[in-house]
Coordinates of C-alpha atoms in Angstrom, one line a residue:
Chain S
X1 CA 14.9 -1.8 -11.8
X2 CA 11.4 -2.3 -13.1
X3 CA 8.6 -0.1 -11.7
X4 CA 5.0 0.7 -11.9
X5 CA 4.1 4.1 -13.3
X6 CA 1.1 6.3 -13.9
X7 CA 0.4 8.3 -17.0
X8 CA -1.4 11.3 -15.3
X9 CA -0.7 12.7 -12.0
X10 CA -4.0 14.6 -11.8
X11 CA -7.4 13.9 -13.3
X12 CA -10.3 16.2 -13.0
X13 CA -13.8 15.0 -13.9
X14 CA -17.4 16.3 -13.5
X15 CA -19.5 14.7 -10.9
X16 CA -21.6 12.0 -12.5
X17 CA -19.2 11.4 -15.4
X18 CA -17.1 8.3 -15.7
X19 CA -13.4 8.4 -15.0
X20 CA -10.5 6.3 -16.2
X21 CA -7.2 6.1 -14.4
X22 CA -4.3 4.4 -16.2
X23 CA -1.2 2.6 -15.1
X24 CA 1.7 1.2 -17.0
X25 CA 3.7 -1.6 -15.5
X26 CA 7.1 -2.7 -16.7
X27 CA 7.5 -6.1 -15.0
X28 CA 6.0 -8.6 -17.3
X29 CA 6.4 -11.3 -14.6
X30 CA 3.8 -9.6 -12.3
X31 CA 0.8 -11.8 -11.9
X32 CA -1.4 -9.8 -9.4
X33 CA -2.5 -6.2 -9.5
X34 CA -4.4 -4.1 -7.1
X35 CA -6.0 -0.7 -7.2
X36 CA -6.0 1.4 -4.0
X37 CA -7.7 4.6 -3.0
X38 CA -6.0 6.9 -0.6
X39 CA -7.8 9.8 1.0
X40 CA -6.0 12.5 2.8
X41 CA -4.5 11.4 6.1
X42 CA -5.6 7.8 5.6
X43 CA -4.0 4.5 4.6
X44 CA -4.5 2.9 1.2
X45 CA -8.0 1.4 0.8
X46 CA -8.4 -1.7 -1.3
X47 CA -10.7 -1.1 -4.3
X48 CA -10.3 -4.0 -6.6
X49 CA -7.8 -6.6 -7.7
X50 CA -7.1 -8.7 -10.8
X51 CA -4.9 -11.7 -11.5
X52 CA -3.0 -12.1 -14.7
X53 CA -5.2 -14.8 -16.0
X54 CA -8.0 -12.3 -16.3
X55 CA -8.6 -9.3 -18.6
X56 CA -11.4 -7.6 -16.8
X57 CA -13.0 -7.6 -13.4
X58 CA -15.9 -5.6 -12.2
X59 CA -16.9 -4.4 -8.8
X60 CA -19.4 -1.9 -7.6
X61 CA -19.1 1.1 -9.9
X62 CA -15.5 0.1 -10.6
X63 CA -14.0 -2.0 -13.4
X64 CA -10.3 -3.0 -13.8
X65 CA -8.9 -3.8 -17.2
X66 CA -5.7 -5.6 -17.7
X67 CA -3.9 -5.6 -21.0
X68 CA -0.9 -7.9 -20.7
X69 CA 0.2 -7.4 -24.3
X70 CA 1.1 -3.7 -23.6
X71 CA 1.5 -4.1 -19.9
X72 CA -1.3 -1.7 -19.1
X73 CA -3.8 -1.5 -16.2
X74 CA -6.8 0.8 -15.9
X75 CA -9.4 1.6 -13.3
X76 CA -12.8 2.8 -14.5
X77 CA -15.1 4.5 -12.1
X78 CA -18.7 4.9 -13.2
X79 CA -20.9 7.9 -12.2
X80 CA -18.3 9.6 -10.1
X81 CA -19.3 11.0 -6.8
X82 CA -17.6 13.6 -4.6
X83 CA -16.4 10.8 -2.3
X84 CA -14.4 9.4 -5.1
X85 CA -12.0 12.3 -4.8
X86 CA -8.7 10.8 -3.7
X87 CA -5.3 9.6 -4.9
X88 CA -5.5 6.3 -6.7
X89 CA -2.5 3.9 -6.8
X90 CA -2.0 0.8 -8.8
X91 CA 0.2 -1.9 -7.3
X92 CA 1.7 -5.1 -8.7
X93 CA 3.2 -8.2 -7.3
X94 CA 5.6 -10.7 -8.9
X95 CA 4.9 -14.4 -8.7
X96 CA 6.2 -15.8 -5.5
X97 CA 5.3 -16.3 -1.9
X98 CA 2.4 -14.7 -0.1
X99 CA 4.8 -12.6 1.9
X100 CA 6.3 -10.7 -1.0
X101 CA 5.8 -7.0 -1.0
X102 CA 3.8 -5.0 -3.5
X103 CA 5.3 -2.4 -5.8
X104 CA 3.2 0.7 -5.9
X105 CA 2.9 3.4 -8.6
X106 CA 3.2 7.1 -7.8
X107 CA -0.5 7.8 -7.8
X108 CA -3.1 9.8 -9.7
X109 CA -5.1 12.5 -7.9
X110 CA -8.7 12.3 -9.0
X111 CA -10.6 15.5 -8.5
X112 CA -14.4 15.4 -8.8
X113 CA -15.8 18.8 -9.9
X114 CA -19.4 19.6 -8.8
Chain Z
X1 CA -15.6 -4.1 9.5
X2 CA -12.3 -5.2 11.0
X3 CA -9.5 -2.7 11.0
X4 CA -5.8 -2.5 11.3
X5 CA -5.1 -0.1 14.1
X6 CA -1.9 2.0 14.3
X7 CA -0.6 4.1 17.2
X8 CA 0.5 6.8 17.6
X9 CA -1.0 8.7 14.6
X10 CA 1.8 11.2 14.8
X11 CA 5.2 10.9 16.3
X12 CA 7.9 13.6 16.5
X13 CA 11.4 12.5 17.5
X14 CA 14.9 13.9 17.7
X15 CA 17.4 12.6 15.2
X16 CA 19.3 9.7 16.7
X17 CA 16.5 8.6 19.0
X18 CA 14.8 5.2 18.9
X19 CA 11.1 5.0 17.9
X20 CA 8.7 2.2 18.1
X21 CA 5.6 2.2 15.9
X22 CA 2.8 0.0 16.9
X23 CA 0.2 -1.9 15.0
X24 CA -2.7 -4.2 15.8
X25 CA -3.4 -6.3 12.7
X26 CA -6.8 -7.9 12.1
X27 CA -7.1 -10.8 14.5
X28 CA -7.4 -13.8 12.1
X29 CA -4.8 -12.5 9.7
X30 CA -1.5 -14.4 9.3
X31 CA 0.7 -12.1 7.2
X32 CA 1.9 -8.7 8.4
X33 CA 3.7 -5.9 6.6
X34 CA 5.2 -2.5 7.0
X35 CA 5.3 0.1 4.3
X36 CA 6.3 3.7 4.2
X37 CA 5.4 6.7 2.2
X38 CA 7.6 9.7 2.0
X39 CA 5.6 12.8 1.4
X40 CA 4.5 13.1 -2.2
X41 CA 6.1 9.8 -3.2
X42 CA 5.2 6.2 -3.7
X43 CA 4.2 3.7 -1.0
X44 CA 7.3 1.5 -0.5
X45 CA 7.5 -2.0 0.8
X46 CA 9.7 -2.4 3.9
X47 CA 9.1 -5.8 5.4
X48 CA 6.8 -8.8 5.6
X49 CA 6.3 -11.1 8.6
X50 CA 4.8 -14.5 8.8
X51 CA 5.0 -17.3 11.3
X52 CA 6.9 -15.2 13.8
X53 CA 9.7 -14.3 11.5
X54 CA 10.7 -11.9 8.7
X55 CA 9.7 -13.4 5.3
X56 CA 10.9 -10.6 3.0
X57 CA 12.5 -7.3 3.3
X58 CA 13.4 -4.5 1.0
X59 CA 16.7 -2.6 0.6
X60 CA 15.2 0.2 2.8
X61 CA 14.9 -2.2 5.7
X62 CA 18.5 -2.0 6.9
X63 CA 20.0 -2.8 10.3
X64 CA 18.4 0.3 11.8
X65 CA 15.0 -1.3 11.4
X66 CA 13.5 -4.3 13.3
X67 CA 10.1 -5.8 13.7
X68 CA 8.6 -7.8 16.4
X69 CA 5.3 -9.5 17.4
X70 CA 5.7 -9.4 21.1
X71 CA 2.3 -10.9 21.9
X72 CA -0.6 -12.3 20.0
X73 CA -2.0 -9.0 18.9
X74 CA 0.7 -6.3 18.4
X75 CA 3.1 -5.9 15.6
X76 CA 5.8 -3.3 16.0
X77 CA 8.4 -1.5 13.9
X78 CA 11.4 -0.2 15.6
X79 CA 13.8 2.3 14.2
X80 CA 17.0 2.2 16.3
X81 CA 18.6 5.6 15.5
X82 CA 16.3 7.8 13.5
X83 CA 17.6 10.0 10.6
X84 CA 16.0 13.0 9.0
X85 CA 15.2 10.9 6.0
X86 CA 13.2 8.5 8.0
X87 CA 10.4 11.1 8.2
X88 CA 7.5 9.5 6.4
X89 CA 4.1 7.9 6.9
X90 CA 4.5 4.4 8.0
X91 CA 1.7 2.0 7.2
X92 CA 1.0 -1.4 8.7
X93 CA -1.0 -3.9 6.7
X94 CA -2.2 -7.5 7.2
X95 CA -3.7 -10.2 5.1
X96 CA -5.3 -13.5 5.9
X97 CA -3.5 -15.6 3.3
X98 CA -0.7 -13.5 1.9
X99 CA -0.3 -10.7 -0.6
X100 CA -2.3 -12.4 -3.4
X101 CA -5.5 -11.6 -1.6
X102 CA -5.2 -7.9 -1.1
X103 CA -4.3 -6.0 2.0
X104 CA -6.0 -4.1 4.8
X105 CA -3.9 -1.1 5.6
X106 CA -4.0 0.9 8.8
X107 CA -4.3 4.7 8.8
X108 CA -0.6 5.1 9.3
X109 CA 1.8 6.8 11.7
X110 CA 3.3 10.1 10.6
X111 CA 6.9 10.1 11.8
X112 CA 8.7 13.4 11.9
X113 CA 12.4 13.4 12.7
X114 CA 13.8 16.8 13.7

């Protein structure tokens, strides 16, 4: 079946640098996407979401870009801090009822080097 | 900030035994979910619950699983006869208006079946 996948399992960046985490999705019908951060021993924490009628959405230090043409989603984190070290998941949802589940990618481990 | 609370944080059980994982969703939320994450793998959707009944369930959610909202605050996941492969982190989540508005996840219950 269709699935969400991540290009890089591990990404290491210097503190203060910007980081970009990528996600490829294969279900062209998906209309809602979310980025989650998961720290060790904790549940996924919502970072930012985007709907398919948008190309870009910005939050505090984070930006999500959606390219529906190539079915690609990215998360940009500006001026990375040690607290940004975590596993980042993208998730997608097909159109439908509000009770439908999300399909998660495998995750990218972001490591912030001092 | 409101939280989704899960108990216990870690449960060890013998194969074949029944377990009940407990969750207290955020009080004004209407949609409730269970997800699981086998170590090193993706977060996987199990089931969603709305208006006191199951709305959607995945292939993983077979007859060994059941969910219940026994009162106005708790949301439980029961595994009737645990198998070794049920060992995973189980996450509860809730949303106020459905999956298109992001989720709040709990910190999870680590289930170990021995």
